[in-house]
PDB file of N, CA and C in Angstrom:
ATOM      1  N   MET A   1       1.125  -1.215   0.170  1.00  0.00           N
ATOM      2  CA  MET A   1      -0.233  -0.276  -0.239  1.00  0.00           C
ATOM      3  C   MET A   1       0.980   1.416  -0.019  1.00  0.00           C
ATOM      4  N   ARG A   2       0.474   2.565  -0.575  1.00  0.00           N
ATOM      5  CA  ARG A   2       1.416   3.822  -0.709  1.00  0.00           C
ATOM      6  C   ARG A   2       0.583   4.080   0.665  1.00  0.00           C
ATOM      7  N   GLU A   3       2.412   4.962   0.972  1.00  0.00           N
ATOM      8  CA  GLU A   3       1.678   5.633   2.506  1.00  0.00           C
ATOM      9  C   GLU A   3       1.086   7.187   1.868  1.00  0.00           C
ATOM     10  N   THR A   4      -0.048   7.038   1.885  1.00  0.00           N
ATOM     11  CA  THR A   4      -0.874   8.354   1.828  1.00  0.00           C
ATOM     12  C   THR A   4      -1.904   8.231   2.564  1.00  0.00           C
ATOM     13  N   ASP A   5      -3.028   9.213   2.659  1.00  0.00           N
ATOM     14  CA  ASP A   5      -4.044   9.182   3.883  1.00  0.00           C
ATOM     15  C   ASP A   5      -5.442   9.121   2.487  1.00  0.00           C
ATOM     16  N   ARG A   6      -4.383   9.185   1.013  1.00  0.00           N
ATOM     17  CA  ARG A   6      -6.023   9.331   0.149  1.00  0.00           C
ATOM     18  C   ARG A   6      -6.826   7.603  -0.047  1.00  0.00           C
ATOM     19  N   ARG A   7      -7.820   7.552  -0.756  1.00  0.00           N
ATOM     20  CA  ARG A   7      -9.302   6.755  -0.286  1.00  0.00           C
ATOM     21  C   ARG A   7      -9.198   6.329  -2.116  1.00  0.00           C
ATOM     22  N   ILE A   8      -9.487   5.291  -1.809  1.00  0.00           N
ATOM     23  CA  ILE A   8     -10.331   4.957  -3.498  1.00  0.00           C
ATOM     24  C   ILE A   8     -11.667   4.361  -2.869  1.00  0.00           C
ATOM     25  N   ARG A   9     -12.632   4.617  -4.778  1.00  0.00           N
ATOM     26  CA  ARG A   9     -14.069   4.065  -4.279  1.00  0.00           C
ATOM     27  C   ARG A   9     -14.063   3.279  -6.530  1.00  0.00           C
ATOM     28  N   VAL A  10     -14.713   2.312  -6.121  1.00  0.00           N
ATOM     29  CA  VAL A  10     -14.689   1.812  -7.219  1.00  0.00           C
ATOM     30  C   VAL A  10     -15.976   1.318  -7.315  1.00  0.00           C
ATOM     31  N   ARG A  11     -16.118   2.565  -8.431  1.00  0.00           N
ATOM     32  CA  ARG A  11     -17.938   2.188  -9.196  1.00  0.00           C
ATOM     33  C   ARG A  11     -18.014   1.219 -10.204  1.00  0.00           C
ATOM     34  N   ARG A  12     -19.058   1.094 -10.932  1.00  0.00           N
ATOM     35  CA  ARG A  12     -19.287   0.274 -11.706  1.00  0.00           C
ATOM     36  C   ARG A  12     -20.133   1.127 -12.521  1.00  0.00           C
ATOM     37  N   VAL A  13     -19.004   1.110 -14.137  1.00  0.00           N
ATOM     38  CA  VAL A  13     -19.043   1.937 -15.200  1.00  0.00           C
ATOM     39  C   VAL A  13     -19.933   1.343 -16.199  1.00  0.00           C
ATOM     40  N   GLY A  14     -20.748   1.594 -17.186  1.00  0.00           N
ATOM     41  CA  GLY A  14     -21.304   0.803 -18.850  1.00  0.00           C
ATOM     42  C   GLY A  14     -20.384   1.622 -19.790  1.00  0.00           C
ATOM     43  N   LEU A  15     -19.649   2.880 -19.992  1.00  0.00           N
ATOM     44  CA  LEU A  15     -18.946   3.289 -21.060  1.00  0.00           C
ATOM     45  C   LEU A  15     -17.318   3.355 -20.364  1.00  0.00           C
ATOM     46  N   ILE A  16     -16.510   2.977 -20.807  1.00  0.00           N
ATOM     47  CA  ILE A  16     -15.353   2.855 -20.414  1.00  0.00           C
ATOM     48  C   ILE A  16     -14.241   4.116 -21.065  1.00  0.00           C
ATOM     49  N   PRO A  17     -13.959   4.986 -20.590  1.00  0.00           N
ATOM     50  CA  PRO A  17     -13.088   6.306 -21.597  1.00  0.00           C
ATOM     51  C   PRO A  17     -12.181   5.678 -22.512  1.00  0.00           C
ATOM     52  N   ASP A  18     -12.437   6.608 -23.386  1.00  0.00           N
ATOM     53  CA  ASP A  18     -10.790   6.449 -24.348  1.00  0.00           C
ATOM     54  C   ASP A  18      -9.541   6.131 -23.958  1.00  0.00           C
ATOM     55  N   ASP A  19      -9.203   7.322 -22.472  1.00  0.00           N
ATOM     56  CA  ASP A  19      -8.148   7.089 -22.678  1.00  0.00           C
ATOM     57  C   ASP A  19      -7.619   6.399 -21.199  1.00  0.00           C
ATOM     58  N   ALA A  20      -8.721   5.600 -20.924  1.00  0.00           N
ATOM     59  CA  ALA A  20      -8.232   4.675 -19.605  1.00  0.00           C
ATOM     60  C   ALA A  20      -7.790   3.787 -19.108  1.00  0.00           C
ATOM     61  N   ARG A  21      -6.671   2.962 -18.506  1.00  0.00           N
ATOM     62  CA  ARG A  21      -6.531   2.120 -18.820  1.00  0.00           C
ATOM     63  C   ARG A  21      -6.802   0.617 -18.116  1.00  0.00           C
ATOM     64  N   VAL A  22      -6.915   0.384 -19.165  1.00  0.00           N
ATOM     65  CA  VAL A  22      -8.046  -1.104 -18.475  1.00  0.00           C
ATOM     66  C   VAL A  22      -7.226  -2.145 -18.186  1.00  0.00           C
ATOM     67  N   ARG A  23      -7.702  -2.709 -16.649  1.00  0.00           N
ATOM     68  CA  ARG A  23      -6.826  -4.166 -15.862  1.00  0.00           C
ATOM     69  C   ARG A  23      -7.634  -5.057 -16.046  1.00  0.00           C
ATOM     70  N   HIS A  24      -6.738  -6.224 -16.081  1.00  0.00           N
ATOM     71  CA  HIS A  24      -8.707  -7.642 -15.664  1.00  0.00           C
ATOM     72  C   HIS A  24      -8.039  -7.916 -13.999  1.00  0.00           C
ATOM     73  N   PHE A  25      -8.964  -8.339 -13.670  1.00  0.00           N
ATOM     74  CA  PHE A  25      -8.992  -8.796 -12.116  1.00  0.00           C
ATOM     75  C   PHE A  25      -7.181  -8.965 -11.842  1.00  0.00           C
ATOM     76  N   ASP A  26      -7.117 -10.223 -13.027  1.00  0.00           N
ATOM     77  CA  ASP A  26      -6.383 -11.422 -12.008  1.00  0.00           C
ATOM     78  C   ASP A  26      -4.336 -10.911 -12.748  1.00  0.00           C
ATOM     79  N   GLU A  27      -4.522  -9.446 -12.922  1.00  0.00           N
ATOM     80  CA  GLU A  27      -3.326  -8.824 -13.518  1.00  0.00           C
ATOM     81  C   GLU A  27      -2.999  -8.071 -12.386  1.00  0.00           C
ATOM     82  N   LEU A  28      -3.822  -7.889 -10.782  1.00  0.00           N
ATOM     83  CA  LEU A  28      -3.554  -7.127 -10.311  1.00  0.00           C
ATOM     84  C   LEU A  28      -2.680  -7.503  -8.796  1.00  0.00           C
ATOM     85  N   ASP A  29      -1.990  -6.540  -8.673  1.00  0.00           N
ATOM     86  CA  ASP A  29      -1.374  -7.589  -7.255  1.00  0.00           C
ATOM     87  C   ASP A  29      -2.499  -8.338  -5.757  1.00  0.00           C
ATOM     88  N   GLU A  30      -2.626  -8.688  -4.647  1.00  0.00           N
ATOM     89  CA  GLU A  30      -3.274  -8.906  -3.635  1.00  0.00           C
ATOM     90  C   GLU A  30      -4.012  -8.307  -3.174  1.00  0.00           C
ATOM     91  N   ASP A  31      -3.094  -6.781  -3.386  1.00  0.00           N
ATOM     92  CA  ASP A  31      -3.726  -5.503  -2.215  1.00  0.00           C
ATOM     93  C   ASP A  31      -4.422  -5.374  -3.343  1.00  0.00           C
ATOM     94  N   ALA A  32      -4.493  -4.621  -4.694  1.00  0.00           N
ATOM     95  CA  ALA A  32      -5.436  -4.299  -5.474  1.00  0.00           C
ATOM     96  C   ALA A  32      -6.439  -5.281  -5.777  1.00  0.00           C
ATOM     97  N   GLN A  33      -6.192  -6.173  -5.892  1.00  0.00           N
ATOM     98  CA  GLN A  33      -7.576  -7.311  -5.850  1.00  0.00           C
ATOM     99  C   GLN A  33      -8.684  -7.873  -4.289  1.00  0.00           C
ATOM    100  N   ALA A  34      -8.044  -6.923  -3.573  1.00  0.00           N
ATOM    101  CA  ALA A  34      -8.769  -7.613  -2.015  1.00  0.00           C
ATOM    102  C   ALA A  34      -9.633  -6.101  -2.140  1.00  0.00           C
ATOM    103  N   ALA A  35      -8.828  -4.912  -2.553  1.00  0.00           N
ATOM    104  CA  ALA A  35      -9.452  -3.923  -3.054  1.00  0.00           C
ATOM    105  C   ALA A  35     -11.061  -3.791  -3.840  1.00  0.00           C
ATOM    106  N   VAL A  36     -10.519  -3.957  -4.947  1.00  0.00           N
ATOM    107  CA  VAL A  36     -11.590  -4.583  -5.718  1.00  0.00           C
ATOM    108  C   VAL A  36     -12.863  -5.129  -5.466  1.00  0.00           C
ATOM    109  N   SER A  37     -12.528  -6.372  -4.944  1.00  0.00           N
ATOM    110  CA  SER A  37     -13.616  -7.313  -4.586  1.00  0.00           C
ATOM    111  C   SER A  37     -14.442  -6.974  -3.364  1.00  0.00           C
ATOM    112  N   GLU A  38     -14.173  -6.077  -2.406  1.00  0.00           N
ATOM    113  CA  GLU A  38     -14.104  -5.834  -1.138  1.00  0.00           C
ATOM    114  C   GLU A  38     -14.752  -4.574  -1.607  1.00  0.00           C
ATOM    115  N   LEU A  39     -15.109  -3.605  -2.411  1.00  0.00           N
ATOM    116  CA  LEU A  39     -15.535  -2.129  -2.999  1.00  0.00           C
ATOM    117  C   LEU A  39     -16.335  -2.305  -3.980  1.00  0.00           C
ATOM    118  N   ALA A  40     -16.291  -3.238  -4.388  1.00  0.00           N
ATOM    119  CA  ALA A  40     -16.693  -3.383  -6.141  1.00  0.00           C
ATOM    120  C   ALA A  40     -18.848  -3.682  -5.782  1.00  0.00           C
ATOM    121  N   GLY A  41     -19.670  -2.393  -6.268  1.00  0.00           N
ATOM    122  CA  GLY A  41     -20.666  -2.823  -6.094  1.00  0.00           C
ATOM    123  C   GLY A  41     -20.854  -2.024  -4.728  1.00  0.00           C
ATOM    124  N   ARG A  42     -20.304  -1.137  -3.397  1.00  0.00           N
ATOM    125  CA  ARG A  42     -20.262  -1.242  -2.589  1.00  0.00           C
ATOM    126  C   ARG A  42     -19.920   0.601  -2.535  1.00  0.00           C
ATOM    127  N   PRO A  43     -21.131   1.090  -1.796  1.00  0.00           N
ATOM    128  CA  PRO A  43     -20.987   2.523  -1.467  1.00  0.00           C
ATOM    129  C   PRO A  43     -19.840   3.205  -0.564  1.00  0.00           C
ATOM    130  N   ARG A  44     -18.955   2.483  -0.554  1.00  0.00           N
ATOM    131  CA  ARG A  44     -17.794   2.650   0.536  1.00  0.00           C
ATOM    132  C   ARG A  44     -16.205   3.301  -0.035  1.00  0.00           C
ATOM    133  N   THR A  45     -15.335   3.361   0.112  1.00  0.00           N
ATOM    134  CA  THR A  45     -14.661   3.751   0.192  1.00  0.00           C
ATOM    135  C   THR A  45     -12.499   2.788   0.956  1.00  0.00           C
ATOM    136  N   GLY A  46     -12.464   2.599  -0.203  1.00  0.00           N
ATOM    137  CA  GLY A  46     -11.180   1.892   0.943  1.00  0.00           C
ATOM    138  C   GLY A  46      -9.800   2.484   1.266  1.00  0.00           C
ATOM    139  N   ARG A  47      -8.414   2.176   1.223  1.00  0.00           N
ATOM    140  CA  ARG A  47      -7.088   2.624   1.536  1.00  0.00           C
ATOM    141  C   ARG A  47      -6.799   2.418  -0.049  1.00  0.00           C
ATOM    142  N   GLU A  48      -6.270   3.545  -0.896  1.00  0.00           N
ATOM    143  CA  GLU A  48      -5.559   3.328  -1.784  1.00  0.00           C
ATOM    144  C   GLU A  48      -4.367   2.589  -2.043  1.00  0.00           C
ATOM    145  N   THR A  49      -4.116   1.558  -2.918  1.00  0.00           N
ATOM    146  CA  THR A  49      -3.407   0.563  -3.136  1.00  0.00           C
ATOM    147  C   THR A  49      -2.043   0.801  -4.568  1.00  0.00           C
ATOM    148  N   GLY A  50      -1.175   0.538  -4.412  1.00  0.00           N
ATOM    149  CA  GLY A  50      -0.163   1.072  -5.133  1.00  0.00           C
ATOM    150  C   GLY A  50       0.070   0.647  -6.904  1.00  0.00           C
ATOM    151  N   ASP A  51      -0.870  -0.481  -7.083  1.00  0.00           N
ATOM    152  CA  ASP A  51      -1.238  -1.243  -7.951  1.00  0.00           C
ATOM    153  C   ASP A  51      -2.037  -0.177  -9.233  1.00  0.00           C
ATOM    154  N   LEU A  52      -3.107   0.679  -8.391  1.00  0.00           N
ATOM    155  CA  LEU A  52      -4.375   0.975  -9.075  1.00  0.00           C
ATOM    156  C   LEU A  52      -3.826   2.714  -8.902  1.00  0.00           C
ATOM    157  N   ASP A  53      -4.606   3.135 -10.128  1.00  0.00           N
ATOM    158  CA  ASP A  53      -4.171   4.927  -9.924  1.00  0.00           C
ATOM    159  C   ASP A  53      -5.861   5.601 -10.571  1.00  0.00           C
ATOM    160  N   ASP A  54      -6.251   6.784 -10.228  1.00  0.00           N
ATOM    161  CA  ASP A  54      -7.453   7.491 -10.205  1.00  0.00           C
ATOM    162  C   ASP A  54      -7.697   7.315 -11.961  1.00  0.00           C
ATOM    163  N   GLY A  55      -8.934   6.292 -12.079  1.00  0.00           N
ATOM    164  CA  GLY A  55      -9.617   6.659 -13.709  1.00  0.00           C
ATOM    165  C   GLY A  55      -8.902   5.453 -14.289  1.00  0.00           C
ATOM    166  N   ASP A  56      -7.968   4.220 -13.440  1.00  0.00           N
ATOM    167  CA  ASP A  56      -8.211   3.084 -14.128  1.00  0.00           C
ATOM    168  C   ASP A  56      -9.657   2.628 -14.265  1.00  0.00           C
ATOM    169  N   VAL A  57      -9.609   1.352 -14.807  1.00  0.00           N
ATOM    170  CA  VAL A  57     -10.941   0.542 -14.814  1.00  0.00           C
ATOM    171  C   VAL A  57     -10.726  -0.938 -14.936  1.00  0.00           C
ATOM    172  N   VAL A  58     -11.408  -1.426 -14.085  1.00  0.00           N
ATOM    173  CA  VAL A  58     -11.025  -2.991 -14.018  1.00  0.00           C
ATOM    174  C   VAL A  58     -11.928  -4.002 -14.277  1.00  0.00           C
ATOM    175  N   LYS A  59     -11.776  -4.753 -15.227  1.00  0.00           N
ATOM    176  CA  LYS A  59     -12.629  -5.796 -15.142  1.00  0.00           C
ATOM    177  C   LYS A  59     -12.744  -7.022 -14.780  1.00  0.00           C
ATOM    178  N   PHE A  60     -13.871  -6.836 -13.670  1.00  0.00           N
ATOM    179  CA  PHE A  60     -14.019  -8.132 -12.611  1.00  0.00           C
ATOM    180  C   PHE A  60     -15.248  -8.462 -12.899  1.00  0.00           C
ATOM    181  N   THR A  61     -16.215  -8.349 -11.932  1.00  0.00           N
ATOM    182  CA  THR A  61     -17.694  -9.306 -12.246  1.00  0.00           C
ATOM    183  C   THR A  61     -18.389  -7.926 -13.391  1.00  0.00           C
ATOM    184  N   ASP A  62     -17.839  -7.023 -13.409  1.00  0.00           N
ATOM    185  CA  ASP A  62     -18.558  -5.752 -14.151  1.00  0.00           C
ATOM    186  C   ASP A  62     -17.200  -4.781 -14.658  1.00  0.00           C
ATOM    187  N   TYR A  63     -16.997  -4.191 -15.682  1.00  0.00           N
ATOM    188  CA  TYR A  63     -16.357  -2.583 -15.813  1.00  0.00           C
ATOM    189  C   TYR A  63     -16.763  -1.962 -14.705  1.00  0.00           C
ATOM    190  N   TYR A  64     -15.264  -1.499 -13.670  1.00  0.00           N
ATOM    191  CA  TYR A  64     -15.516  -0.783 -12.724  1.00  0.00           C
ATOM    192  C   TYR A  64     -14.375   0.243 -12.654  1.00  0.00           C
ATOM    193  N   GLN A  65     -14.392   1.442 -12.422  1.00  0.00           N
ATOM    194  CA  GLN A  65     -13.736   2.439 -12.570  1.00  0.00           C
ATOM    195  C   GLN A  65     -13.084   3.114 -11.561  1.00  0.00           C
ATOM    196  N   ILE A  66     -12.306   3.229 -10.983  1.00  0.00           N
ATOM    197  CA  ILE A  66     -11.237   3.369 -10.032  1.00  0.00           C
ATOM    198  C   ILE A  66     -10.782   5.077  -9.966  1.00  0.00           C
ATOM    199  N   ARG A  67     -11.986   5.620  -8.414  1.00  0.00           N
ATOM    200  CA  ARG A  67     -11.706   7.270  -8.029  1.00  0.00           C
ATOM    201  C   ARG A  67     -10.824   6.994  -7.341  1.00  0.00           C
ATOM    202  N   THR A  68     -10.093   7.952  -7.177  1.00  0.00           N
ATOM    203  CA  THR A  68      -9.468   8.741  -5.335  1.00  0.00           C
ATOM    204  C   THR A  68      -9.851   9.892  -5.191  1.00  0.00           C
ATOM    205  N   ARG A  69      -9.131   9.616  -3.856  1.00  0.00           N
ATOM    206  CA  ARG A  69      -9.359  11.297  -3.219  1.00  0.00           C
ATOM    207  C   ARG A  69      -8.567  10.967  -2.016  1.00  0.00           C
TER     208      ARG A  69
END
């Protein structure tokens, strides 16, 4: 995990922005996989991981966009 106080939110998207980096769930490191599986489809935030950046899209059960704040 990165040493920041930033949080991530994972939200399902229907359209993927043309400039988005798309990652498959199995390509992510263990921390990022845990964060995506915990947050996908839930209105919660989690700690930022080193493998995901703001705007990334992850193909999991659907497509989910990563938002940091």
